[in-house]
Tab-separated table of C-alpha atoms and ligand atoms in Angstrom:
chain	number	residue	atom	x	y	z
A	1	MET	CA	120.879	118.168	7.521
A	2	ALA	CA	121.767	114.895	9.236
A	3	LYS	CA	119.846	114.102	12.396
A	4	ILE	CA	121.118	115.531	15.672
A	5	ALA	CA	119.523	115.045	19.075
A	6	LEU	CA	120.301	115.490	22.760
A	7	ALA	CA	118.845	114.512	26.132
A	8	ILE	CA	119.913	115.506	29.645
A	9	HIS	CA	118.980	114.749	33.227
A	10	GLY	CA	119.644	116.558	36.494
A	11	GLY	CA	118.706	113.714	38.831
A	12	CYS	CA	115.518	112.009	39.965
A	13	GLY	CA	113.798	111.909	43.354
A	14	VAL	CA	110.697	112.581	45.413
A	15	MET	CA	111.040	116.299	44.667
A	16	PRO	CA	107.991	117.623	46.582
A	17	GLU	CA	106.783	121.028	45.427
A	18	ASP	CA	107.562	122.608	48.823
A	19	SER	CA	111.145	121.275	48.918
A	20	MET	CA	112.244	124.261	46.814
A	21	THR	CA	111.064	127.840	46.420
A	22	GLN	CA	109.365	128.959	43.211
A	23	GLU	CA	112.583	130.778	42.290
A	24	GLU	CA	114.561	127.572	42.787
A	25	TRP	CA	112.208	125.536	40.560
A	26	GLU	CA	112.418	128.225	37.901
A	27	GLY	CA	116.202	128.403	38.329
A	28	ALA	CA	116.497	124.643	37.894
A	29	ARG	CA	114.392	124.714	34.706
A	30	ARG	CA	116.391	127.689	33.448
A	31	ASP	CA	119.669	125.840	34.024
A	32	LEU	CA	118.315	122.718	32.330
A	33	ALA	CA	117.460	124.895	29.342
A	34	ALA	CA	120.946	126.445	29.445
A	35	ALA	CA	122.516	122.964	29.517
A	36	LEU	CA	120.421	121.870	26.541
A	37	SER	CA	121.284	125.077	24.725
A	38	ALA	CA	125.035	124.632	25.330
A	39	GLY	CA	125.012	121.027	24.123
A	40	TYR	CA	122.723	121.657	21.167
A	41	ALA	CA	124.827	124.614	19.984
A	42	ARG	CA	127.803	122.242	19.657
A	43	LEU	CA	125.743	119.733	17.666
A	44	LYS	CA	124.364	122.454	15.369
A	45	ALA	CA	127.898	123.706	14.764
A	46	GLY	CA	128.819	120.218	13.536
A	47	ASP	CA	130.850	119.354	16.627
A	48	SER	CA	130.931	115.858	18.052
A	49	ALA	CA	128.478	114.179	20.382
A	50	VAL	CA	131.347	114.080	22.916
A	51	ASP	CA	131.627	117.895	22.704
A	52	ALA	CA	127.867	118.222	23.166
A	53	VAL	CA	127.531	116.001	26.241
A	54	GLU	CA	130.541	117.624	27.889
A	55	ALA	CA	129.155	121.126	27.257
A	56	ALA	CA	125.731	120.214	28.641
A	57	VAL	CA	127.152	118.559	31.765
A	58	VAL	CA	129.489	121.497	32.489
A	59	VAL	CA	126.467	123.833	32.719
A	60	MET	CA	124.789	121.528	35.242
A	61	GLU	CA	128.028	121.106	37.213
A	62	ASP	CA	128.232	124.898	37.479
A	63	SER	CA	124.606	125.195	38.617
A	64	PRO	CA	123.782	125.083	42.355
A	65	HIS	CA	120.525	123.274	41.571
A	66	PHE	CA	122.014	119.858	40.806
A	67	ASN	CA	124.158	117.340	42.658
A	68	ALA	CA	127.394	117.711	40.684
A	69	GLY	CA	130.252	120.220	40.809
A	70	HIS	CA	129.030	123.382	42.585
A	71	GLY	CA	126.165	122.134	44.772
A	72	ALA	CA	127.371	118.530	45.052
A	73	ALA	CA	126.319	116.309	47.958
A	74	LEU	CA	128.396	116.079	51.140
A	75	ASN	CA	129.692	112.759	52.466
A	76	GLU	CA	129.587	111.508	56.083
A	77	ASN	CA	132.604	113.646	56.966
A	78	GLY	CA	131.171	116.789	55.399
A	79	LEU	CA	133.419	116.520	52.331
A	80	HIS	CA	132.661	116.607	48.616
A	81	GLU	CA	134.000	113.669	46.608
A	82	LEU	CA	133.076	113.961	42.954
A	83	ASP	CA	132.704	111.279	40.278
A	84	ALA	CA	132.309	111.686	36.506
A	85	SER	CA	132.768	109.883	33.222
A	86	ILE	CA	132.396	110.333	29.488
A	87	MET	CA	132.226	107.799	26.643
A	88	ASP	CA	132.596	108.138	22.889
A	89	GLY	CA	130.305	105.659	21.134
A	90	ALA	CA	132.301	105.938	17.913
A	91	THR	CA	135.514	104.514	19.359
A	92	LEU	CA	134.392	103.092	22.719
A	93	GLU	CA	137.058	105.323	24.257
A	94	ALA	CA	136.152	106.522	27.727
A	95	GLY	CA	137.471	108.534	30.653
A	96	ALA	CA	136.386	108.464	34.291
A	97	ILE	CA	137.464	110.034	37.553
A	98	SER	CA	136.245	109.416	41.078
A	99	ALA	CA	136.582	110.798	44.596
A	100	SER	CA	137.913	114.129	43.321
A	101	ARG	CA	137.957	116.744	46.054
A	102	ALA	CA	138.963	119.685	43.926
A	103	ILE	CA	138.140	119.522	40.204
A	104	ARG	CA	135.679	122.293	39.353
A	105	ASN	CA	134.271	120.405	36.360
A	106	PRO	CA	134.881	116.682	36.807
A	107	VAL	CA	133.467	115.901	33.353
A	108	LYS	CA	136.289	117.963	31.807
A	109	ALA	CA	138.829	115.840	33.677
A	110	ALA	CA	137.103	112.679	32.451
A	111	ARG	CA	137.344	114.004	28.884
A	112	ALA	CA	140.999	114.948	29.359
A	113	LEU	CA	141.750	111.455	30.660
A	114	MET	CA	139.957	109.892	27.686
A	115	GLU	CA	142.060	111.980	25.328
A	116	ASP	CA	145.262	111.349	27.287
A	117	GLY	CA	144.677	107.643	26.713
A	118	ARG	CA	147.027	106.193	29.345
A	119	ALA	CA	144.157	105.207	31.636
A	120	VAL	CA	140.378	104.954	31.451
A	121	TYR	CA	139.821	105.548	35.154
A	122	MET	CA	141.726	107.621	37.700
A	123	THR	CA	140.762	108.247	41.309
A	124	GLY	CA	141.356	110.441	44.365
A	125	PRO	CA	144.317	112.799	44.765
A	126	ALA	CA	145.908	111.436	41.574
A	127	ALA	CA	142.839	112.499	39.605
A	128	ASP	CA	143.027	115.978	41.159
A	129	ARG	CA	146.722	116.255	40.267
A	130	PHE	CA	146.031	114.989	36.733
A	131	ALA	CA	143.410	117.707	36.247
A	132	GLU	CA	145.785	120.401	37.474
A	133	VAL	CA	148.557	119.187	35.173
A	134	LYS	CA	146.070	119.356	32.273
A	135	GLY	CA	145.348	122.983	33.175
A	136	LEU	CA	141.842	122.397	34.475
A	137	GLN	CA	140.449	124.612	37.194
A	138	VAL	CA	140.620	123.312	40.767
A	139	GLU	CA	138.737	124.762	43.709
A	140	PRO	CA	138.699	124.613	47.511
A	141	GLN	CA	136.011	122.396	49.021
A	142	SER	CA	134.007	125.495	49.971
A	143	TYR	CA	133.359	126.210	46.266
A	144	PHE	CA	131.229	123.055	46.005
A	145	THR	CA	129.182	123.651	49.189
A	146	THR	CA	125.710	125.191	49.137
A	147	PRO	CA	123.303	125.791	52.060
A	148	LYS	CA	120.939	123.224	50.530
A	149	ARG	CA	123.588	120.477	50.717
A	150	VAL	CA	124.511	121.401	54.292
A	151	GLY	CA	120.817	121.121	55.201
A	152	ALA	CA	120.538	117.769	53.399
A	153	LEU	CA	123.525	116.374	55.316
A	154	GLU	CA	122.049	117.520	58.618
A	155	ALA	CA	118.720	115.914	57.682
A	156	MET	CA	120.390	112.622	56.682
A	157	ARG	CA	122.381	112.585	59.927
A	158	ARG	CA	119.138	113.066	61.866
A	159	HIS	CA	117.551	110.213	59.917
A	160	ALA	CA	120.582	108.014	60.591
A	161	ALA	CA	120.446	108.788	64.335
A	162	ALA	CA	116.701	108.100	64.465
A	163	GLY	CA	116.924	104.998	62.276
A	164	THR	CA	114.540	106.497	59.702
A	165	ASP	CA	114.891	106.780	55.942
A	166	GLY	CA	115.482	110.138	54.240
A	167	THR	CA	113.617	111.094	51.067
A	168	GLU	CA	115.180	110.407	47.680
A	169	ASN	CA	115.393	114.179	47.487
A	170	GLU	CA	117.780	114.403	50.419
A	171	LYS	CA	119.802	111.426	49.289
A	172	HIS	CA	120.569	111.487	45.605
A	173	GLY	CA	121.045	113.366	42.382
A	174	THR	CA	123.330	113.184	39.407
A	175	VAL	CA	123.564	114.989	36.092
A	176	GLY	CA	124.080	113.503	32.679
A	177	ALA	CA	123.714	113.906	28.934
A	178	VAL	CA	123.464	111.735	25.828
A	179	ALA	CA	123.757	112.931	22.237
A	180	LEU	CA	123.642	111.944	18.568
A	181	ASP	CA	125.811	114.105	16.321
A	182	ALA	CA	125.532	114.935	12.625
A	183	ALA	CA	128.096	112.267	11.753
A	184	GLY	CA	125.847	109.644	13.376
A	185	HIS	CA	128.031	109.194	16.467
A	186	LEU	CA	126.702	108.730	19.995
A	187	ALA	CA	128.191	109.833	23.324
A	188	ALA	CA	127.253	109.898	27.002
A	189	ALA	CA	128.536	111.742	30.077
A	190	THR	CA	127.571	111.662	33.762
A	191	SER	CA	128.717	113.638	36.825
A	192	THR	CA	127.729	113.453	40.486
A	193	GLY	CA	128.511	114.176	44.111
A	194	GLY	CA	127.110	110.724	44.972
A	195	TYR	CA	124.604	110.488	47.795
A	196	THR	CA	124.375	112.647	50.891
A	197	ASN	CA	126.109	111.160	53.967
A	198	LYS	CA	127.862	108.503	51.838
A	199	PRO	CA	130.917	106.828	53.366
A	200	GLU	CA	134.224	108.511	52.600
A	201	GLY	CA	135.795	106.878	49.543
A	202	ARG	CA	132.528	105.434	48.287
A	203	VAL	CA	132.328	105.399	44.481
A	204	GLY	CA	128.995	105.120	42.712
A	205	ASP	CA	127.963	104.099	39.224
A	206	SER	CA	128.513	107.438	37.481
A	207	PRO	CA	132.230	106.917	36.748
A	208	ILE	CA	131.812	103.222	35.985
A	209	ILE	CA	131.647	102.656	32.250
A	210	GLY	CA	128.788	100.294	31.482
A	211	ALA	CA	126.953	101.079	34.732
A	212	GLY	CA	126.118	104.805	34.974
A	213	THR	CA	127.461	105.754	31.545
A	214	TYR	CA	127.601	103.880	28.258
A	215	ALA	CA	127.674	104.721	24.545
A	216	ARG	CA	128.026	102.569	21.475
A	217	ASP	CA	127.481	103.779	17.923
A	218	GLY	CA	124.590	102.134	16.122
A	219	VAL	CA	122.997	101.105	19.429
A	220	CYS	CA	122.488	103.789	22.096
A	221	ALA	CA	123.993	106.148	24.667
A	222	VAL	CA	122.861	106.019	28.315
A	223	SER	CA	123.351	108.131	31.456
A	224	GLY	CA	121.794	107.033	34.742
A	225	THR	CA	120.663	108.614	38.010
A	226	GLY	CA	119.693	106.882	41.236
A	227	GLN	CA	121.268	104.663	43.845
A	228	GLY	CA	124.457	103.718	42.068
A	229	GLU	CA	125.082	100.431	43.853
A	230	PHE	CA	122.178	98.899	41.931
A	231	PHE	CA	123.229	100.421	38.612
A	232	ILE	CA	126.623	98.794	39.135
A	233	ARG	CA	125.140	95.399	39.996
A	234	HIS	CA	122.820	95.482	36.972
A	235	VAL	CA	125.554	97.010	34.729
A	236	LEU	CA	122.652	99.172	33.701
A	237	GLY	CA	123.942	101.255	30.793
A	238	HIS	CA	125.454	98.254	29.052
A	239	GLU	CA	122.332	96.218	29.772
A	240	VAL	CA	120.141	98.780	27.972
A	241	ALA	CA	122.485	98.562	24.982
A	242	SER	CA	122.545	94.761	25.084
A	243	ARG	CA	118.763	94.510	24.998
A	244	ILE	CA	118.674	96.768	21.937
A	245	ALA	CA	121.580	95.002	20.201
A	246	TYR	CA	120.781	91.389	21.010
A	247	LEU	CA	117.069	91.243	21.873
A	248	LYS	CA	116.225	93.824	19.183
A	249	GLN	CA	114.138	95.801	21.687
A	250	ASP	CA	113.420	99.450	20.929
A	251	ILE	CA	115.030	101.976	23.250
A	252	ALA	CA	111.830	102.741	25.170
A	253	THR	CA	111.204	99.051	25.927
A	254	ALA	CA	114.815	98.404	26.926
A	255	ALA	CA	115.162	101.475	29.168
A	256	ASP	CA	111.728	101.217	30.745
A	257	GLY	CA	112.244	97.484	31.397
A	258	LEU	CA	115.404	98.169	33.393
A	259	ILE	CA	114.066	101.092	35.435
A	260	ASN	CA	110.494	99.980	36.052
A	261	HIS	CA	110.853	96.184	36.071
A	262	ASP	CA	114.369	94.958	36.847
A	263	LEU	CA	115.128	97.609	39.487
A	264	ALA	CA	111.614	97.549	40.987
A	265	PRO	CA	112.285	94.839	43.610
A	266	HIS	CA	115.097	96.970	45.084
A	267	ARG	CA	112.692	99.851	45.877
A	268	ILE	CA	115.264	102.481	44.986
A	269	GLY	CA	114.861	105.767	43.144
A	270	ALA	CA	116.202	105.412	39.605
A	271	GLY	CA	116.050	107.041	36.210
A	272	LEU	CA	118.066	107.500	33.054
A	273	VAL	CA	118.234	109.293	29.763
A	274	ALA	CA	119.058	107.307	26.638
A	275	ILE	CA	119.185	108.008	22.946
A	276	ASP	CA	119.337	105.606	20.021
A	277	ALA	CA	121.097	105.751	16.677
A	278	GLN	CA	118.084	107.510	15.099
A	279	GLY	CA	117.984	110.194	17.787
A	280	VAL	CA	114.974	108.784	19.630
A	281	ALA	CA	115.401	109.863	23.268
A	282	VAL	CA	113.725	108.384	26.340
A	283	ALA	CA	113.817	109.408	30.009
A	284	PRO	CA	112.144	106.790	32.235
A	285	TYR	CA	112.165	107.208	36.028
A	286	ASN	CA	110.415	105.511	38.934
A	287	THR	CA	110.292	108.477	41.332
A	288	PRO	CA	107.701	111.299	41.366
A	289	GLY	CA	110.054	113.542	39.374
A	290	MET	CA	113.250	113.804	37.392
A	291	PHE	CA	114.983	116.965	36.178
A	292	ARG	CA	115.263	116.398	32.428
A	293	GLY	CA	115.286	117.935	28.997
A	294	TRP	CA	115.671	116.902	25.392
A	295	VAL	CA	115.894	118.189	21.845
A	296	THR	CA	114.263	116.053	19.162
A	297	PRO	CA	115.782	115.393	15.703
A	298	GLU	CA	113.190	117.918	14.417
A	299	GLY	CA	114.706	120.591	16.685
A	300	HIS	CA	111.927	120.813	19.283
A	301	ALA	CA	113.263	121.376	22.823
A	302	PHE	CA	111.595	120.501	26.121
A	303	VAL	CA	112.379	120.643	29.854
A	304	ALA	CA	110.491	119.008	32.716
A	305	THR	CA	110.745	118.229	36.407
A	306	HIS	CA	107.508	116.261	36.974
A	307	ASP	CA	104.649	115.323	34.600
A	308	GLN	CA	104.289	118.786	33.121
A	309	ILE	CA	106.526	119.276	30.084
A	310	TYR	CA	107.533	122.775	28.922
A	311	GLU	CA	108.441	123.384	25.282
A	312	ILE	CA	111.244	125.956	25.127
A	313	GLU	CA	113.048	128.019	22.515
A	314	LEU	CA	116.763	127.398	22.308
B	401	LIG	N1	124.044	107.608	40.749
B	401	LIG	C1	124.972	108.349	41.465
B	401	LIG	C2	125.569	107.638	42.590
B	401	LIG	O1	124.985	106.684	43.104
B	401	LIG	O2	126.634	108.017	43.010
């Protein structure tokens, strides 16, 4: 069988042990495993890398444990504005939506836009209307809200009033997936609520092709997590691919160089998952933890939040 492989992330951050209950940690690992399982099932069935990354991201959007879809971060006005994108490394086709206030699964809208083909990027109320016209599920704002995100907004407001900095845990989070399919094609997808207490209308890196999401056959697929402004400035996903394509770096060197060297002076939390044309996956991050998981070309599956890595059955 041709090589298939998949990697996912559910955001990076400080993630102290006592920031979640034991049930929540287990729930997050369980949902990471479910996301891997959903994506890997598509790859095993011979479906495309695009199908696999979409399926994996949908599971994390539906989970309350990650900052995307249900459980997304709240902005400064207590609203959810959701960003997502998807890219097909075989064709370089891509779809992205931002500032959606209603799409249940923003990654599905990004995929629908990619397939529609009239635009790569659609934003705001037009993106919400586009999703509805395509028959995708829309929800009231209350669907996306969880007690954890309300608490995070209150904490960030307190920090803002006191002039102190919140933890990466309270601020960020994003979900994403990268895959290699049996036909040798690569794809990437990313979805996020952005950062807690963000200005209304702020758009991060996740829907920006080349920044938070990038895929190019024969090179790599990348999905990022962290403070998006810096991913945009460094055009991070495309930069990882460029270092592999032009400097002939391996994927670990290219990805680690960006996260742990180039971004280091900015002192921001950052991480990514990336996969190369042989199915080698990497997941560098510069914070104490990152929700992540991967399935190797040999079919071994793993999930992790911090240093400890759990092998799982899919
Ligand atoms: N990386 C997600 C964001 O900054 O919105």
